Amino acid sequence: MVELTPKDRELLRATLQDAAVKCSERCLYQSAKWAAELLNSLEPTSSSTDSDTDEDSLMANSPSYSSRNPKQSAVVITTNVDPNEARLEAQETHKYLLAKSLFDCREYDRCAAVFLPDNYVSGLTPTPTSPQKQASPSPKKSKGKSRAPAEASAKWSAYPPISQRSLFLALYAKFMGGEKRKDEDSEMILGPLDGGVTANKELVPITRGLANWFEERSGAADGSQGWLEYLYGIVLSKSKNVEEAKNWLIRSVNKCPYNWGAWQELSSLLETVEELNQIMVKLPLNLMTLMFHLFTSQELYQFSDAIHTEAADLRAVFPSSDFLQTQRALLYYHSKDFDEAELIFSELIRTDPHRIDALDHYSNILYVMSLRPKLAFLAQLATATDKFRPETCCIVGNYYSLTSNHEKAVMYFRRALTLDRSFLSAWTLMGHEYVEMKNTHAAIESYRRAVDINRKDYRAWYGLGQAYEVLEMYSYSLWYYQKAAGLKPFDAKMWMAVGTAFNKMDRPQEAIKSFKRALIASTYYESGSSFGAQGDQSALASGIMDPETLYLIALMYEKLGNLQEAASYMELTLAQESEGGDEDGAAAGQPMGITPTTSRARMWLAKWEVSRGELARAMELAKELRDDGVEVEEAKALIRELRSKLGDR
């Protein structure tokens, strides 16, 4: 349980305010928004709830109040604790304000050029001239400024003596400019020339420049404040240098723990729970690490009681945090408790109807629950708020998919990707639509792009398995299904797909193991999906199992020639029935009634009893089969055959 004293809360409030301002100064708008939202979700204290004439009130930030109380002026630019950095920042204020204004106007190259002119930064980029020619200028005629570019080129260092804040802003502007040009150079989504390999050409010079900058400072041990480590981690991650990126991001969050962007980037590089546990010992002991663990666990589809407890502890500190509420909703979503997840998202919309973040996940929940009116309302709400957000396009696409208008759904998913090519949900959902449209090759390409962006997306791996299964390429299909099952080991659907692939490859022994894993997974969800519920009997305790899975296991044993074991599983399949039961009863935790699967199992057992000479038992099963209304004609034929055999006796 996280308990904070009033003094701790005031310190946390001040720290979050400082983080929001510093992130905003560096144009890290999403991180600034996250910190500001978290700041406003803190419980109010006595100092923050005083009258509007109090020095800590909102009026204290007004120009008239600030002029009368200079010590209480609103914070616009933070001061630096490092005296050398503070001196440089003070000297650069006019240039910094210009650079930030240009960044806000999306003029990235002009922003970077304020501190790093193009002719200066060009020394970072390798040129066709030979190294000998570059490194041997005339010693007598090369003076002052004429010598600097050559020396910088030889050492891969092109940064003038400016503050770390200004250097970060300039390099981040170069990076964003490269990302902008990359998007402009990219072809139409899934067009004939869209290979998905367009690169950011600024990555190499930024990487080399930062590497030398840190090397000059003994591996970032002296004077660095964590922001440049964050940028270095980003460019290393974009360059597919994952392990180095992790190391630098860990350094960043230790030096600057309230930059949420660094935590998000670090989370995106972790693919397993084991990797998460390994790096936890390297992280600072504070609330941000707890927040990171909750977020990453949710991203890794973990939803145990311990994770829910973490969420509850954090909500005690930030009781009105929309971010934490979203994480709770996603935890329930991953545990297939759609009702609870839908309830939380509905409350989020009620409290903040203009917030679009993560609403694409809410649309997925409404799609699965087939709540078409609510999905239509959500699409209208998001469109009225901002129709040019990728989340909005995915919501509208899901609505059209639910109405079976797959062509229009694809159009909206394409629009989402035009706005943001790295938006994971759009690639995955577009793959689903192409599967529905029988365009297998386009579906495969969509799913591939999804796993390139996030290798933890089990839906994309599963979709690839389905697509290759349609193409009857079962070895490929099996590999992708196994990747999906590895990411979500407690999802029976994943293991059923693995078992089906093994069956089609004529490997019944492995198929049996996979189907048995599916049985275990289905009971896990039944018992674990209702967090905090009291008195509910789990499916495992009540002995309820999926009859379809049991039936497939029986067929596998039949294929192996083990008819006795096959018969045992057929009997287990029949045992899932109940007098007057139905599918709704099964959903409520009760045994289900007669289904086509149990009828097929009954027919198999009747024939099995005939082969063993147990005609009375076979007749009993055949009559039950006739009465259940599923395999009536075949049951009648079997009864006539049995009567003739019994008459002969």
PDB file of N, CA and C in Angstrom, residues 348-430:
ATOM      1  N   LEU A 348     -15.250   6.861 -17.976  1.00  0.00           N
ATOM      2  CA  LEU A 348     -14.233   7.791 -18.468  1.00  0.00           C
ATOM      3  C   LEU A 348     -14.832   8.797 -19.443  1.00  0.00           C
ATOM      4  N   ILE A 349     -15.694   8.314 -20.334  1.00  0.00           N
ATOM      5  CA  ILE A 349     -16.330   9.211 -21.300  1.00  0.00           C
ATOM      6  C   ILE A 349     -17.264  10.187 -20.599  1.00  0.00           C
ATOM      7  N   ARG A 350     -17.929   9.728 -19.551  1.00  0.00           N
ATOM      8  CA  ARG A 350     -18.837  10.610 -18.823  1.00  0.00           C
ATOM      9  C   ARG A 350     -18.075  11.735 -18.131  1.00  0.00           C
ATOM     10  N   THR A 351     -16.921  11.403 -17.547  1.00  0.00           N
ATOM     11  CA  THR A 351     -16.157  12.412 -16.811  1.00  0.00           C
ATOM     12  C   THR A 351     -15.353  13.319 -17.730  1.00  0.00           C
ATOM     13  N   ASP A 352     -14.906  12.791 -18.882  1.00  0.00           N
ATOM     14  CA  ASP A 352     -14.104  13.598 -19.814  1.00  0.00           C
ATOM     15  C   ASP A 352     -14.482  13.216 -21.244  1.00  0.00           C
ATOM     16  N   PRO A 353     -15.583  13.765 -21.756  1.00  0.00           N
ATOM     17  CA  PRO A 353     -16.082  13.333 -23.066  1.00  0.00           C
ATOM     18  C   PRO A 353     -15.202  13.736 -24.238  1.00  0.00           C
ATOM     19  N   HIS A 354     -14.247  14.646 -24.032  1.00  0.00           N
ATOM     20  CA  HIS A 354     -13.389  15.093 -25.138  1.00  0.00           C
ATOM     21  C   HIS A 354     -12.058  14.353 -25.175  1.00  0.00           C
ATOM     22  N   ARG A 355     -11.853  13.426 -24.286  1.00  0.00           N
ATOM     23  CA  ARG A 355     -10.593  12.672 -24.246  1.00  0.00           C
ATOM     24  C   ARG A 355     -10.699  11.475 -25.197  1.00  0.00           C
ATOM     25  N   ILE A 356      -9.794  11.420 -26.188  1.00  0.00           N
ATOM     26  CA  ILE A 356      -9.834  10.371 -27.202  1.00  0.00           C
ATOM     27  C   ILE A 356      -8.788   9.289 -26.944  1.00  0.00           C
ATOM     28  N   ASP A 357      -7.823   9.559 -26.081  1.00  0.00           N
ATOM     29  CA  ASP A 357      -6.747   8.599 -25.825  1.00  0.00           C
ATOM     30  C   ASP A 357      -7.308   7.231 -25.454  1.00  0.00           C
ATOM     31  N   ALA A 358      -6.833   6.192 -26.142  1.00  0.00           N
ATOM     32  CA  ALA A 358      -7.161   4.777 -25.862  1.00  0.00           C
ATOM     33  C   ALA A 358      -8.600   4.404 -26.189  1.00  0.00           C
ATOM     34  N   LEU A 359      -9.372   5.313 -26.807  1.00  0.00           N
ATOM     35  CA  LEU A 359     -10.752   4.955 -27.132  1.00  0.00           C
ATOM     36  C   LEU A 359     -10.834   3.942 -28.272  1.00  0.00           C
ATOM     37  N   ASP A 360      -9.748   3.761 -29.014  1.00  0.00           N
ATOM     38  CA  ASP A 360      -9.750   2.693 -30.019  1.00  0.00           C
ATOM     39  C   ASP A 360      -9.875   1.328 -29.338  1.00  0.00           C
ATOM     40  N   HIS A 361      -9.290   1.188 -28.139  1.00  0.00           N
ATOM     41  CA  HIS A 361      -9.459  -0.062 -27.385  1.00  0.00           C
ATOM     42  C   HIS A 361     -10.916  -0.227 -26.942  1.00  0.00           C
ATOM     43  N   TYR A 362     -11.528   0.877 -26.542  1.00  0.00           N
ATOM     44  CA  TYR A 362     -12.941   0.818 -26.147  1.00  0.00           C
ATOM     45  C   TYR A 362     -13.801   0.373 -27.329  1.00  0.00           C
ATOM     46  N   SER A 363     -13.479   0.858 -28.521  1.00  0.00           N
ATOM     47  CA  SER A 363     -14.251   0.440 -29.704  1.00  0.00           C
ATOM     48  C   SER A 363     -14.068  -1.050 -29.980  1.00  0.00           C
ATOM     49  N   ASN A 364     -12.873  -1.581 -29.678  1.00  0.00           N
ATOM     50  CA  ASN A 364     -12.667  -3.029 -29.830  1.00  0.00           C
ATOM     51  C   ASN A 364     -13.566  -3.809 -28.875  1.00  0.00           C
ATOM     52  N   ILE A 365     -13.693  -3.300 -27.643  1.00  0.00           N
ATOM     53  CA  ILE A 365     -14.548  -3.963 -26.653  1.00  0.00           C
ATOM     54  C   ILE A 365     -16.003  -3.942 -27.107  1.00  0.00           C
ATOM     55  N   LEU A 366     -16.465  -2.794 -27.572  1.00  0.00           N
ATOM     56  CA  LEU A 366     -17.849  -2.687 -28.051  1.00  0.00           C
ATOM     57  C   LEU A 366     -18.075  -3.576 -29.267  1.00  0.00           C
ATOM     58  N   TYR A 367     -17.049  -3.715 -30.102  1.00  0.00           N
ATOM     59  CA  TYR A 367     -17.153  -4.586 -31.281  1.00  0.00           C
ATOM     60  C   TYR A 367     -17.328  -6.046 -30.849  1.00  0.00           C
ATOM     61  N   VAL A 368     -16.495  -6.472 -29.894  1.00  0.00           N
ATOM     62  CA  VAL A 368     -16.567  -7.855 -29.420  1.00  0.00           C
ATOM     63  C   VAL A 368     -17.917  -8.131 -28.757  1.00  0.00           C
ATOM     64  N   MET A 369     -18.431  -7.137 -28.044  1.00  0.00           N
ATOM     65  CA  MET A 369     -19.717  -7.299 -27.357  1.00  0.00           C
ATOM     66  C   MET A 369     -20.911  -7.050 -28.279  1.00  0.00           C
ATOM     67  N   SER A 370     -20.623  -6.678 -29.543  1.00  0.00           N
ATOM     68  CA  SER A 370     -21.676  -6.398 -30.546  1.00  0.00           C
ATOM     69  C   SER A 370     -22.651  -5.328 -30.073  1.00  0.00           C
ATOM     70  N   LEU A 371     -22.123  -4.327 -29.388  1.00  0.00           N
ATOM     71  CA  LEU A 371     -22.949  -3.209 -28.918  1.00  0.00           C
ATOM     72  C   LEU A 371     -22.934  -2.112 -29.987  1.00  0.00           C
ATOM     73  N   ARG A 372     -23.693  -2.339 -31.036  1.00  0.00           N
ATOM     74  CA  ARG A 372     -23.668  -1.423 -32.179  1.00  0.00           C
ATOM     75  C   ARG A 372     -24.139  -0.009 -31.829  1.00  0.00           C
ATOM     76  N   PRO A 373     -25.222   0.185 -31.068  1.00  0.00           N
ATOM     77  CA  PRO A 373     -25.634   1.564 -30.733  1.00  0.00           C
ATOM     78  C   PRO A 373     -24.561   2.341 -29.975  1.00  0.00           C
ATOM     79  N   LYS A 374     -23.917   1.691 -29.006  1.00  0.00           N
ATOM     80  CA  LYS A 374     -22.865   2.376 -28.248  1.00  0.00           C
ATOM     81  C   LYS A 374     -21.666   2.690 -29.126  1.00  0.00           C
ATOM     82  N   LEU A 375     -21.332   1.768 -30.039  1.00  0.00           N
ATOM     83  CA  LEU A 375     -20.208   2.011 -30.946  1.00  0.00           C
ATOM     84  C   LEU A 375     -20.525   3.168 -31.891  1.00  0.00           C
ATOM     85  N   ALA A 376     -21.759   3.255 -32.336  1.00  0.00           N
ATOM     86  CA  ALA A 376     -22.169   4.370 -33.196  1.00  0.00           C
ATOM     87  C   ALA A 376     -22.060   5.697 -32.437  1.00  0.00           C
ATOM     88  N   PHE A 377     -22.500   5.690 -31.171  1.00  0.00           N
ATOM     89  CA  PHE A 377     -22.395   6.907 -30.353  1.00  0.00           C
ATOM     90  C   PHE A 377     -20.934   7.294 -30.153  1.00  0.00           C
ATOM     91  N   LEU A 378     -20.082   6.308 -29.870  1.00  0.00           N
ATOM     92  CA  LEU A 378     -18.659   6.587 -29.664  1.00  0.00           C
ATOM     93  C   LEU A 378     -18.036   7.171 -30.931  1.00  0.00           C
ATOM     94  N   ALA A 379     -18.394   6.618 -32.087  1.00  0.00           N
ATOM     95  CA  ALA A 379     -17.863   7.128 -33.356  1.00  0.00           C
ATOM     96  C   ALA A 379     -18.290   8.576 -33.579  1.00  0.00           C
ATOM     97  N   GLN A 380     -19.541   8.901 -33.278  1.00  0.00           N
ATOM     98  CA  GLN A 380     -20.027  10.271 -33.433  1.00  0.00           C
ATOM     99  C   GLN A 380     -19.318  11.220 -32.461  1.00  0.00           C
ATOM    100  N   LEU A 381     -19.132  10.763 -31.231  1.00  0.00           N
ATOM    101  CA  LEU A 381     -18.473  11.590 -30.216  1.00  0.00           C
ATOM    102  C   LEU A 381     -17.028  11.883 -30.608  1.00  0.00           C
ATOM    103  N   ALA A 382     -16.299  10.845 -31.022  1.00  0.00           N
ATOM    104  CA  ALA A 382     -14.895  11.031 -31.396  1.00  0.00           C
ATOM    105  C   ALA A 382     -14.767  11.905 -32.637  1.00  0.00           C
ATOM    106  N   THR A 383     -15.660  11.719 -33.606  1.00  0.00           N
ATOM    107  CA  THR A 383     -15.614  12.522 -34.830  1.00  0.00           C
ATOM    108  C   THR A 383     -15.896  13.983 -34.534  1.00  0.00           C
ATOM    109  N   ALA A 384     -16.842  14.240 -33.645  1.00  0.00           N
ATOM    110  CA  ALA A 384     -17.150  15.623 -33.274  1.00  0.00           C
ATOM    111  C   ALA A 384     -15.989  16.278 -32.529  1.00  0.00           C
ATOM    112  N   THR A 385     -15.212  15.472 -31.787  1.00  0.00           N
ATOM    113  CA  THR A 385     -14.078  16.017 -31.031  1.00  0.00           C
ATOM    114  C   THR A 385     -12.884  16.287 -31.942  1.00  0.00           C
ATOM    115  N   ASP A 386     -12.474  15.294 -32.710  1.00  0.00           N
ATOM    116  CA  ASP A 386     -11.328  15.445 -33.619  1.00  0.00           C
ATOM    117  C   ASP A 386     -11.369  14.310 -34.635  1.00  0.00           C
ATOM    118  N   LYS A 387     -11.831  14.619 -35.833  1.00  0.00           N
ATOM    119  CA  LYS A 387     -11.973  13.572 -36.848  1.00  0.00           C
ATOM    120  C   LYS A 387     -10.630  13.171 -37.467  1.00  0.00           C
ATOM    121  N   PHE A 388      -9.570  13.955 -37.179  1.00  0.00           N
ATOM    122  CA  PHE A 388      -8.273  13.649 -37.760  1.00  0.00           C
ATOM    123  C   PHE A 388      -7.307  13.084 -36.725  1.00  0.00           C
ATOM    124  N   ARG A 389      -7.833  12.330 -35.796  1.00  0.00           N
ATOM    125  CA  ARG A 389      -7.007  11.550 -34.877  1.00  0.00           C
ATOM    126  C   ARG A 389      -7.050  10.100 -35.336  1.00  0.00           C
ATOM    127  N   PRO A 390      -5.919   9.377 -35.320  1.00  0.00           N
ATOM    128  CA  PRO A 390      -5.951   7.965 -35.718  1.00  0.00           C
ATOM    129  C   PRO A 390      -6.919   7.132 -34.895  1.00  0.00           C
ATOM    130  N   GLU A 391      -7.056   7.466 -33.596  1.00  0.00           N
ATOM    131  CA  GLU A 391      -8.012   6.739 -32.759  1.00  0.00           C
ATOM    132  C   GLU A 391      -9.434   6.889 -33.290  1.00  0.00           C
ATOM    133  N   THR A 392      -9.776   8.110 -33.720  1.00  0.00           N
ATOM    134  CA  THR A 392     -11.118   8.349 -34.260  1.00  0.00           C
ATOM    135  C   THR A 392     -11.360   7.514 -35.511  1.00  0.00           C
ATOM    136  N   CYS A 393     -10.375   7.477 -36.393  1.00  0.00           N
ATOM    137  CA  CYS A 393     -10.518   6.703 -37.627  1.00  0.00           C
ATOM    138  C   CYS A 393     -10.701   5.216 -37.327  1.00  0.00           C
ATOM    139  N   CYS A 394      -9.986   4.706 -36.322  1.00  0.00           N
ATOM    140  CA  CYS A 394     -10.140   3.292 -35.964  1.00  0.00           C
ATOM    141  C   CYS A 394     -11.516   3.017 -35.368  1.00  0.00           C
ATOM    142  N   ILE A 395     -12.029   3.958 -34.584  1.00  0.00           N
ATOM    143  CA  ILE A 395     -13.372   3.778 -34.010  1.00  0.00           C
ATOM    144  C   ILE A 395     -14.410   3.703 -35.117  1.00  0.00           C
ATOM    145  N   VAL A 396     -14.325   4.639 -36.069  1.00  0.00           N
ATOM    146  CA  VAL A 396     -15.279   4.645 -37.181  1.00  0.00           C
ATOM    147  C   VAL A 396     -15.103   3.385 -38.033  1.00  0.00           C
ATOM    148  N   GLY A 397     -13.848   2.970 -38.246  1.00  0.00           N
ATOM    149  CA  GLY A 397     -13.592   1.740 -38.999  1.00  0.00           C
ATOM    150  C   GLY A 397     -14.198   0.526 -38.327  1.00  0.00           C
ATOM    151  N   ASN A 398     -14.092   0.457 -36.997  1.00  0.00           N
ATOM    152  CA  ASN A 398     -14.702  -0.662 -36.267  1.00  0.00           C
ATOM    153  C   ASN A 398     -16.215  -0.663 -36.412  1.00  0.00           C
ATOM    154  N   TYR A 399     -16.802   0.529 -36.431  1.00  0.00           N
ATOM    155  CA  TYR A 399     -18.257   0.607 -36.604  1.00  0.00           C
ATOM    156  C   TYR A 399     -18.661   0.039 -37.969  1.00  0.00           C
ATOM    157  N   TYR A 400     -17.961   0.441 -39.011  1.00  0.00           N
ATOM    158  CA  TYR A 400     -18.303  -0.063 -40.348  1.00  0.00           C
ATOM    159  C   TYR A 400     -18.023  -1.564 -40.458  1.00  0.00           C
ATOM    160  N   SER A 401     -17.001  -2.036 -39.748  1.00  0.00           N
ATOM    161  CA  SER A 401     -16.726  -3.480 -39.752  1.00  0.00           C
ATOM    162  C   SER A 401     -17.868  -4.243 -39.094  1.00  0.00           C
ATOM    163  N   LEU A 402     -18.404  -3.692 -37.995  1.00  0.00           N
ATOM    164  CA  LEU A 402     -19.503  -4.351 -37.296  1.00  0.00           C
ATOM    165  C   LEU A 402     -20.761  -4.407 -38.162  1.00  0.00           C
ATOM    166  N   THR A 403     -20.915  -3.428 -39.058  1.00  0.00           N
ATOM    167  CA  THR A 403     -22.062  -3.428 -39.974  1.00  0.00           C
ATOM    168  C   THR A 403     -21.754  -4.171 -41.268  1.00  0.00           C
ATOM    169  N   SER A 404     -20.608  -4.886 -41.287  1.00  0.00           N
ATOM    170  CA  SER A 404     -20.177  -5.699 -42.445  1.00  0.00           C
ATOM    171  C   SER A 404     -19.880  -4.865 -43.685  1.00  0.00           C
ATOM    172  N   ASN A 405     -19.563  -3.598 -43.494  1.00  0.00           N
ATOM    173  CA  ASN A 405     -19.137  -2.737 -44.604  1.00  0.00           C
ATOM    174  C   ASN A 405     -17.608  -2.699 -44.590  1.00  0.00           C
ATOM    175  N   HIS A 406     -17.004  -3.792 -45.038  1.00  0.00           N
ATOM    176  CA  HIS A 406     -15.564  -3.969 -44.868  1.00  0.00           C
ATOM    177  C   HIS A 406     -14.745  -3.014 -45.733  1.00  0.00           C
ATOM    178  N   GLU A 407     -15.221  -2.679 -46.924  1.00  0.00           N
ATOM    179  CA  GLU A 407     -14.478  -1.759 -47.789  1.00  0.00           C
ATOM    180  C   GLU A 407     -14.353  -0.387 -47.130  1.00  0.00           C
ATOM    181  N   LYS A 408     -15.432   0.099 -46.548  1.00  0.00           N
ATOM    182  CA  LYS A 408     -15.387   1.407 -45.889  1.00  0.00           C
ATOM    183  C   LYS A 408     -14.547   1.346 -44.622  1.00  0.00           C
ATOM    184  N   ALA A 409     -14.584   0.208 -43.941  1.00  0.00           N
ATOM    185  CA  ALA A 409     -13.738   0.050 -42.752  1.00  0.00           C
ATOM    186  C   ALA A 409     -12.265   0.159 -43.132  1.00  0.00           C
ATOM    187  N   VAL A 410     -11.875  -0.506 -44.227  1.00  0.00           N
ATOM    188  CA  VAL A 410     -10.480  -0.428 -44.688  1.00  0.00           C
ATOM    189  C   VAL A 410     -10.118   1.015 -45.019  1.00  0.00           C
ATOM    190  N   MET A 411     -11.033   1.743 -45.624  1.00  0.00           N
ATOM    191  CA  MET A 411     -10.769   3.140 -45.973  1.00  0.00           C
ATOM    192  C   MET A 411     -10.428   3.957 -44.725  1.00  0.00           C
ATOM    193  N   TYR A 412     -11.145   3.734 -43.629  1.00  0.00           N
ATOM    194  CA  TYR A 412     -10.872   4.496 -42.411  1.00  0.00           C
ATOM    195  C   TYR A 412      -9.586   4.030 -41.734  1.00  0.00           C
ATOM    196  N   PHE A 413      -9.293   2.749 -41.799  1.00  0.00           N
ATOM    197  CA  PHE A 413      -8.027   2.288 -41.228  1.00  0.00           C
ATOM    198  C   PHE A 413      -6.850   2.842 -42.029  1.00  0.00           C
ATOM    199  N   ARG A 414      -7.002   2.944 -43.341  1.00  0.00           N
ATOM    200  CA  ARG A 414      -5.966   3.571 -44.162  1.00  0.00           C
ATOM    201  C   ARG A 414      -5.798   5.041 -43.785  1.00  0.00           C
ATOM    202  N   ARG A 415      -6.910   5.703 -43.526  1.00  0.00           N
ATOM    203  CA  ARG A 415      -6.840   7.112 -43.140  1.00  0.00           C
ATOM    204  C   ARG A 415      -6.092   7.257 -41.821  1.00  0.00           C
ATOM    205  N   ALA A 416      -6.331   6.344 -40.891  1.00  0.00           N
ATOM    206  CA  ALA A 416      -5.604   6.386 -39.617  1.00  0.00           C
ATOM    207  C   ALA A 416      -4.103   6.245 -39.842  1.00  0.00           C
ATOM    208  N   LEU A 417      -3.710   5.373 -40.756  1.00  0.00           N
ATOM    209  CA  LEU A 417      -2.295   5.148 -41.027  1.00  0.00           C
ATOM    210  C   LEU A 417      -1.681   6.296 -41.813  1.00  0.00           C
ATOM    211  N   THR A 418      -2.479   6.989 -42.591  1.00  0.00           N
ATOM    212  CA  THR A 418      -1.983   8.190 -43.262  1.00  0.00           C
ATOM    213  C   THR A 418      -1.636   9.257 -42.230  1.00  0.00           C
ATOM    214  N   LEU A 419      -2.430   9.329 -41.167  1.00  0.00           N
ATOM    215  CA  LEU A 419      -2.161  10.281 -40.092  1.00  0.00           C
ATOM    216  C   LEU A 419      -0.990   9.844 -39.231  1.00  0.00           C
ATOM    217  N   ASP A 420      -0.835   8.548 -39.017  1.00  0.00           N
ATOM    218  CA  ASP A 420       0.253   8.024 -38.180  1.00  0.00           C
ATOM    219  C   ASP A 420       0.562   6.600 -38.627  1.00  0.00           C
ATOM    220  N   ARG A 421       1.660   6.449 -39.362  1.00  0.00           N
ATOM    221  CA  ARG A 421       2.007   5.132 -39.905  1.00  0.00           C
ATOM    222  C   ARG A 421       2.416   4.134 -38.833  1.00  0.00           C
ATOM    223  N   SER A 422       2.700   4.610 -37.651  1.00  0.00           N
ATOM    224  CA  SER A 422       3.105   3.695 -36.577  1.00  0.00           C
ATOM    225  C   SER A 422       1.954   3.372 -35.636  1.00  0.00           C
ATOM    226  N   PHE A 423       0.719   3.681 -36.040  1.00  0.00           N
ATOM    227  CA  PHE A 423      -0.426   3.420 -35.169  1.00  0.00           C
ATOM    228  C   PHE A 423      -0.800   1.940 -35.274  1.00  0.00           C
ATOM    229  N   LEU A 424      -0.468   1.199 -34.223  1.00  0.00           N
ATOM    230  CA  LEU A 424      -0.551  -0.262 -34.248  1.00  0.00           C
ATOM    231  C   LEU A 424      -1.950  -0.780 -34.528  1.00  0.00           C
ATOM    232  N   SER A 425      -2.951  -0.254 -33.829  1.00  0.00           N
ATOM    233  CA  SER A 425      -4.312  -0.789 -33.949  1.00  0.00           C
ATOM    234  C   SER A 425      -4.802  -0.776 -35.390  1.00  0.00           C
ATOM    235  N   ALA A 426      -4.446   0.275 -36.139  1.00  0.00           N
ATOM    236  CA  ALA A 426      -4.946   0.390 -37.507  1.00  0.00           C
ATOM    237  C   ALA A 426      -4.400  -0.719 -38.392  1.00  0.00           C
ATOM    238  N   TRP A 427      -3.116  -1.046 -38.253  1.00  0.00           N
ATOM    239  CA  TRP A 427      -2.540  -2.135 -39.060  1.00  0.00           C
ATOM    240  C   TRP A 427      -3.217  -3.465 -38.734  1.00  0.00           C
ATOM    241  N   THR A 428      -3.378  -3.752 -37.453  1.00  0.00           N
ATOM    242  CA  THR A 428      -3.978  -5.028 -37.052  1.00  0.00           C
ATOM    243  C   THR A 428      -5.428  -5.128 -37.508  1.00  0.00           C
ATOM    244  N   LEU A 429      -6.201  -4.070 -37.271  1.00  0.00           N
ATOM    245  CA  LEU A 429      -7.611  -4.097 -37.647  1.00  0.00           C
ATOM    246  C   LEU A 429      -7.785  -4.150 -39.162  1.00  0.00           C
ATOM    247  N   MET A 430      -6.902  -3.473 -39.890  1.00  0.00           N
ATOM    248  CA  MET A 430      -6.990  -3.541 -41.344  1.00  0.00           C
ATOM    249  C   MET A 430      -6.687  -4.960 -41.832  1.00  0.00           C
TER     250      MET A 430
END
